[in-house]
XYZ file of C-alpha atoms in Angstrom:
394
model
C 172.866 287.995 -8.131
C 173.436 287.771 -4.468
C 172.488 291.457 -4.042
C 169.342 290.825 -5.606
C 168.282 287.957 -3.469
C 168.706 290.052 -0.565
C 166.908 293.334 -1.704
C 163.868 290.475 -2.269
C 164.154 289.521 0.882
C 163.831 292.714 2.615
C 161.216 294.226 0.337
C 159.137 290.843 0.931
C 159.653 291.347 4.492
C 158.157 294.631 4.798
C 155.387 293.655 2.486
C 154.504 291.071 4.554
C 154.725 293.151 7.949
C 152.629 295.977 6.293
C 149.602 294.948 7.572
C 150.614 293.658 11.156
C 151.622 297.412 11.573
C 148.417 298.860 10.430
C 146.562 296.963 12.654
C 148.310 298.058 15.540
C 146.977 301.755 14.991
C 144.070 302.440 17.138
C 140.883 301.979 16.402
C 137.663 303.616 18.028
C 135.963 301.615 20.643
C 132.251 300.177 20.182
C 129.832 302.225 21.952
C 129.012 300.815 25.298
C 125.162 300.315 26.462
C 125.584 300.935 30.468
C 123.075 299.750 32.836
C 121.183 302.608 34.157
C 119.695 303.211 37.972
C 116.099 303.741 37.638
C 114.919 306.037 40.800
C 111.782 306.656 39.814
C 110.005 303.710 41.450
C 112.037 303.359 44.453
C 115.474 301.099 45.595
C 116.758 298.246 42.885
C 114.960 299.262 39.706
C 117.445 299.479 36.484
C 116.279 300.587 32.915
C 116.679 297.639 30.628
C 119.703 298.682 28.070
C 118.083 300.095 25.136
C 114.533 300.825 26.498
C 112.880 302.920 29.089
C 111.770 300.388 31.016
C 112.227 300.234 34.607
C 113.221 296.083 35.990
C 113.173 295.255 39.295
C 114.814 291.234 40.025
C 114.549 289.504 43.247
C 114.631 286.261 45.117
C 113.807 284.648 48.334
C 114.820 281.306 49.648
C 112.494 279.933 52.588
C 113.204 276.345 54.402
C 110.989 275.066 57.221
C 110.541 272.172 59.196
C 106.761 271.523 59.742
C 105.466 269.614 62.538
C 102.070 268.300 61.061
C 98.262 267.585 63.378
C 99.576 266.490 66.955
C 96.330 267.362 68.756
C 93.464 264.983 69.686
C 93.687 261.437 67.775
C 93.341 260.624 64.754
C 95.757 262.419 64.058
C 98.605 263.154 61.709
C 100.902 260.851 63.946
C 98.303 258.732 64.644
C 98.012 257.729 61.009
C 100.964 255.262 60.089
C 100.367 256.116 56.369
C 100.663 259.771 56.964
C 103.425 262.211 57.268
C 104.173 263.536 60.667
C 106.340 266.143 59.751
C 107.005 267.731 56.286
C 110.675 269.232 55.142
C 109.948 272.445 52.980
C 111.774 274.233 50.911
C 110.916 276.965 48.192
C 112.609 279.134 45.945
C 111.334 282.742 44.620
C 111.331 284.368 41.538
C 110.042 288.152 41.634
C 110.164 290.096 37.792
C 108.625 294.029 37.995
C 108.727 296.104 35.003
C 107.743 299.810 34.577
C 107.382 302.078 32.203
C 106.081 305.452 32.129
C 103.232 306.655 29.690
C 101.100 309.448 28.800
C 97.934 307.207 30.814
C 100.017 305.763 33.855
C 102.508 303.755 34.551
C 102.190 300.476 32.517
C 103.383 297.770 35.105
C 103.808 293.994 34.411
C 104.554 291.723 37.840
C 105.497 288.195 38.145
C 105.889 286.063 41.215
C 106.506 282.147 40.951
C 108.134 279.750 43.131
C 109.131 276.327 43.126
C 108.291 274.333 46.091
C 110.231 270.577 47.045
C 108.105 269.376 50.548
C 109.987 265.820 51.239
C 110.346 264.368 48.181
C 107.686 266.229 46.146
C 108.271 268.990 43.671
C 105.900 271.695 42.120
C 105.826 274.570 40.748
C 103.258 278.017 41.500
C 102.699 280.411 39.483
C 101.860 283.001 43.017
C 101.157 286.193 40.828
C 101.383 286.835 36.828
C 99.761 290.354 36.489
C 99.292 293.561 33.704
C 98.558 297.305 35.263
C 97.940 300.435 33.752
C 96.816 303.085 36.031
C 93.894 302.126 37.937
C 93.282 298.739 35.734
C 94.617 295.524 36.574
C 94.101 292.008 34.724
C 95.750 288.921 35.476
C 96.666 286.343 38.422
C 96.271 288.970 41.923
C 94.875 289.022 44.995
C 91.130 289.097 45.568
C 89.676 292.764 46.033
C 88.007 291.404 48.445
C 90.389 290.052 50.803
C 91.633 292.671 53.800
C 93.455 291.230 56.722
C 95.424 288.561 55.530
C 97.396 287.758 58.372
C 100.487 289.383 60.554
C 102.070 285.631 61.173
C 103.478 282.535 58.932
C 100.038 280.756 59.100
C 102.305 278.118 57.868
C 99.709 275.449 58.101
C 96.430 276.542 58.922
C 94.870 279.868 58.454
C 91.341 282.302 59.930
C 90.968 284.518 56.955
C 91.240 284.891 53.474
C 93.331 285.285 51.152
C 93.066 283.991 47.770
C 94.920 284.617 44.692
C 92.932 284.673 41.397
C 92.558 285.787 37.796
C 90.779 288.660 37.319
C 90.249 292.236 35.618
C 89.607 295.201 38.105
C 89.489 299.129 37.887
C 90.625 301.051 41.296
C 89.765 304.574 41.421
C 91.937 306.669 43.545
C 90.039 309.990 45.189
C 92.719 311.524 47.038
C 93.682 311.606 50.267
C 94.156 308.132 50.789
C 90.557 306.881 49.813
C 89.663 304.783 46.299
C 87.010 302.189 45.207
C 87.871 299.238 43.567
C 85.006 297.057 41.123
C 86.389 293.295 39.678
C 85.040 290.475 38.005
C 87.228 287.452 39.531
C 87.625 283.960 38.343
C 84.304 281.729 40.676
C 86.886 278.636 40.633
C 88.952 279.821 43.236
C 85.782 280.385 45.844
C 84.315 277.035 45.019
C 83.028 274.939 48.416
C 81.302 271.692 48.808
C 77.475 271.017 47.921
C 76.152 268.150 49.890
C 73.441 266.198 49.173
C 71.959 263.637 51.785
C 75.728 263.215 53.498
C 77.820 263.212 49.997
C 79.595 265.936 48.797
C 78.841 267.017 44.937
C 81.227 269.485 42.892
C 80.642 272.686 41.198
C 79.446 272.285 37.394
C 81.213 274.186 34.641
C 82.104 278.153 34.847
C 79.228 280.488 34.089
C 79.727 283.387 35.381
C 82.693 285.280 37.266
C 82.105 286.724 40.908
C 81.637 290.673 41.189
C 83.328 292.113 43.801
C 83.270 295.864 45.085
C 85.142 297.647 47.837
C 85.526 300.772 49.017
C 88.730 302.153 50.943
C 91.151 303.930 53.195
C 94.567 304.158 53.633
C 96.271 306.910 55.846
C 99.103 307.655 58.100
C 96.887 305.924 61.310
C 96.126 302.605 59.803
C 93.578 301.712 57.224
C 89.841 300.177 56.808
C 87.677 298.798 53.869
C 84.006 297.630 53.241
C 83.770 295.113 50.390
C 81.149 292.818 49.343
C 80.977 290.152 46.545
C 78.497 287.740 44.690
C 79.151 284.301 43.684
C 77.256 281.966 41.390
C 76.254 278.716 43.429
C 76.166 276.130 40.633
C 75.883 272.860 40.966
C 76.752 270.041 38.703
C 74.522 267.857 36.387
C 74.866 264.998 39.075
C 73.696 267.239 41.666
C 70.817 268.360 39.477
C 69.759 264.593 38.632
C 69.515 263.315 42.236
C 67.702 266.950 43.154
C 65.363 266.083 39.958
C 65.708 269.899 38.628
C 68.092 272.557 38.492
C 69.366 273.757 41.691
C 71.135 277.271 41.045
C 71.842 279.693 43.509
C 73.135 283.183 43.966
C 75.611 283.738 46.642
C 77.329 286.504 48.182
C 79.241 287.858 50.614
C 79.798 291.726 52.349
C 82.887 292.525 55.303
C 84.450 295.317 56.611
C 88.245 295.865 58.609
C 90.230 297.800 60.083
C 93.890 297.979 60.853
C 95.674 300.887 63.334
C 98.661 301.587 63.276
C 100.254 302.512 66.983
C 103.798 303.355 68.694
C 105.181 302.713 71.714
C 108.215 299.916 70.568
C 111.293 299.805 68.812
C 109.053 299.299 65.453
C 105.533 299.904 66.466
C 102.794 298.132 65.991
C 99.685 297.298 64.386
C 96.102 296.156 65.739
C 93.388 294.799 62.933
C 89.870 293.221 63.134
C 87.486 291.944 60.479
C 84.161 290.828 60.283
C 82.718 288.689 57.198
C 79.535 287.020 56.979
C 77.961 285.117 53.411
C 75.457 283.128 52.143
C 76.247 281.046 49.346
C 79.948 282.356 49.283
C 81.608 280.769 52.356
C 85.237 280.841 50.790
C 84.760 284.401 51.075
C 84.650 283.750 54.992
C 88.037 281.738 54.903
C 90.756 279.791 52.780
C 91.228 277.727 56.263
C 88.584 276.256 56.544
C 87.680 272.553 57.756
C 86.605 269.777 55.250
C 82.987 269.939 56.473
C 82.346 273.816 55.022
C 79.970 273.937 52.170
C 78.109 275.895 49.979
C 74.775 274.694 50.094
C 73.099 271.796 51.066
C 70.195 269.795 50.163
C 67.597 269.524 52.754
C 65.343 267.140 51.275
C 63.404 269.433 49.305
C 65.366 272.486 48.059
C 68.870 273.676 47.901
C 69.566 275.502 51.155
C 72.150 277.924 50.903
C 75.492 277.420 53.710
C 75.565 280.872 56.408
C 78.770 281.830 57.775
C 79.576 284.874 60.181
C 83.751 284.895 60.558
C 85.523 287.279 63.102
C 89.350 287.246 62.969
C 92.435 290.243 63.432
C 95.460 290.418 65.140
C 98.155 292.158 66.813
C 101.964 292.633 65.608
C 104.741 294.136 67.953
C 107.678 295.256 66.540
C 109.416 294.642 70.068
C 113.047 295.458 69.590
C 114.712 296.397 65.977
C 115.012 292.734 65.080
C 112.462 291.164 66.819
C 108.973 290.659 66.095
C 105.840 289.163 67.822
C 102.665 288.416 65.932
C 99.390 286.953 67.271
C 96.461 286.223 65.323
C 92.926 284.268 65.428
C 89.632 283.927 64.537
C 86.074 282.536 65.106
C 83.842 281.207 62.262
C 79.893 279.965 62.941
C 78.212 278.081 60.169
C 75.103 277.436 59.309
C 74.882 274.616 56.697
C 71.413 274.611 55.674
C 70.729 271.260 57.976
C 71.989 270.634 61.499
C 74.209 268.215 60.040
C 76.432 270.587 58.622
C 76.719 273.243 61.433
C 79.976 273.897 63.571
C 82.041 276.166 64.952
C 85.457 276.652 64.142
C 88.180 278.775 66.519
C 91.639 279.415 65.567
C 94.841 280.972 66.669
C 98.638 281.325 65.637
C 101.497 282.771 67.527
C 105.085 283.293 66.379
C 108.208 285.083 67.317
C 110.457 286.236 64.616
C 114.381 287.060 64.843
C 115.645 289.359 62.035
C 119.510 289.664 62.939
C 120.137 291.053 59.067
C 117.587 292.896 56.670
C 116.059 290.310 54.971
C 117.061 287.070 56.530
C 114.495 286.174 59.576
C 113.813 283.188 61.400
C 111.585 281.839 64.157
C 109.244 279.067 65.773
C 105.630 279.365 65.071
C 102.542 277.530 67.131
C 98.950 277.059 66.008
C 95.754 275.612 67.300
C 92.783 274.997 65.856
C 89.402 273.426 67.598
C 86.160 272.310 65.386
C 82.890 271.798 67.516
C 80.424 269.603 65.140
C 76.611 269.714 65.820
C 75.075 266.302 67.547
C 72.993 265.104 64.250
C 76.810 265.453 62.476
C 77.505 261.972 63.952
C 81.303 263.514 64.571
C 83.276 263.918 67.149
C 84.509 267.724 68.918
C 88.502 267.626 67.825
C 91.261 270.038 67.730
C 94.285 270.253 66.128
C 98.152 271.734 66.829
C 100.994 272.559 64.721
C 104.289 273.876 64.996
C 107.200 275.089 61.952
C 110.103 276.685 62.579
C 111.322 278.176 59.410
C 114.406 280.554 58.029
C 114.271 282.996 55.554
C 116.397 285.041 53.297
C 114.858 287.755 50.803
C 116.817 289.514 48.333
């Protein structure tokens, strides 16, 4: 009896360890998905496992101290109720995907930040665009828009440069030159319309601007020509004090230039642009002072605003980290009455420090003076700013 217990036992035993031994025989790995490098559109592009699509992910970080208006009173310090300096942070978000096809590459961008200035949060969606060989459609950069500045313009700025929706088709001809035709959202180069010393709004979207340019880009610099036209469109209130309908056609035409030169540790680079509208003048600037319009009434018809804007400017790659950019520009209007004419100068001046790729720092200093006509009733001012801000791209 005893003998059988045991041979029980032992057969139990094995019967039981039977399958701890058969899982210890090996077993064949799951296949692996690696990440792949994707060369074919430069550094830091990876094909997303399981696709052959190209992803590029990066990041910046930016914090500045801003030092607002300190130039003739009333000023931004002058003001108890107003901030006299602004804390700035922001954080960057940059998503590029690629992916080769039998038309082009099909290319889909996104850039959005957050921004916290003080105690204030909010969030910009900076670019959110779809391209597939020489068509674009989405949030981009106007077509028209050259020079857009060698500095921080941190707080005030001479040119333009406005982001938009739009759909455009570039044409490349070779050897550096290609057209470009776009219908971009009016919103975004919307100005005052005054009427007898009050400012009226835009009324509802109608049409789109059209904007056309023609350029060059080449081993000694670049240039373009451009020109747009802009729907001046008042709003029903406008139109009721007017006593008819008061609609307008504006445009705009520019041309610049930017050469490229040695002679420092980095080079250099010279530009100059000249823009003049009727009817358009955000095409002239994205700076510009509170008194710019559109058009204005002048007591019998809508009189479309005239502007004439020169600006460039000069960066010096003076050592291999340090940079010096300087940049201004003059703008003349014409608003339809005396009332609304002045003369706006700017400049902007900075030095930047870049001890490691991608992380930069340095003070920058701007000015700005607005010359009012007599009949305006205001007085000549000017204004000056200062940031210091630090930087880290990745």
């Amino acid at each position: 009896m005893t003998r059988n217990v045991v041979l029980g036992a032992i057969a139990g035993f094995f019967a039981a360890a039977s399958p701890a031994l058969s899982a210890d025989l090996p077993v064949a790995p799951e296949p692996v998905d690696y990440v792949r490098i994707c060369d074919a559109y430069g550094a830091r592009f990876y094909y997303i496992p399981g696709t052959e699509t190209c992803l590029r992910v990066g990041g910046r970080v930016r914090t500045e101290f801003r030092v607002r208006n300190f130039g003739e009173a009333e000023n931004a310090w002058g003001d108890r109720d107003t901030d006299g300096y602004q804390w700035r942070s922001r954080g960057y978000l940059y998503l590029d995907a690629r992916t080769a096809t039998e038309f082009g590459t099909l290319r889909a961008f996104i850039e959005s930040y957050i921004t916290l200035t003080n105690a204030s949060t909010s969030t910009t969606l900076d670019k959110a665009y779809i391209q597939w060989g020489g068509l674009l459609a989405g949030h981009n950069g106007s077509n028209f828009d050259f020079f857009t500045g060698y500095a921080f313009n941190a707080q005030i700025e001479s040119y333009s440069d406005r982001k938009l929706n739009q759909v455009a088709y570039t044409m490349a001809f070779g050897n550096g030159f290609n057209a470009t035709v776009a219908l971009e959202d009016r919103s975004g180069r919307e100005e005052n319309i005054a009427f007898n010393g009050t400012n009226q709004t835009y009324g509802g979207t109608r049409a789109p601007d059209f904007v056309a340019a023609l350029g060059v880009n080449q081993g000694w610099g670049q240039a373009q020509i451009m020109g747009a036209l802009h729907q001046v469109y008042p709003s029903a209130a406008y139109n009721g004090l007017a006593g008819r309908t008061e609609d307008e056609l504006g445009w705009a035409a520019g041309a610049g230039v930017t050469v490229n030169f040695g002679g420092f540790a980095k080079g250099g680079a010279v530009s100059l642009q000249a823009v003049y509208t009727d009817g358009a003048s955000g095409y002239g600037s994205t700076g510009w002072n509170s008194r710019i319009t559109d058009a204005v009434w002048n007591g019998s018809s809508t009189e479309t605003t005239k502007t004439l804007n020169i600006f460039g400017g000069v960066t010096l790659g003076v050592t291999d980290t340090v940079q010096v950019n300087v940049e201004g520009g003059y703008h003349d209007v014409d608003g339809g009455t005396s009332a609304y004419d002045f003369t706006q100068w700017d400049a902007t001046a900075n030095v930047v420090w870049e001890p490691v790729s991608g992380f930069l720092m340095g003070p920058e200093f701007q000015y700005r003076d607005v010359d009012y006509s007599r009949s305006s009733g205001l007085n000549d001012t000017y204004e000056l700013y200062g940031t210091f801000r630090l930087q880290r791209t990745f």
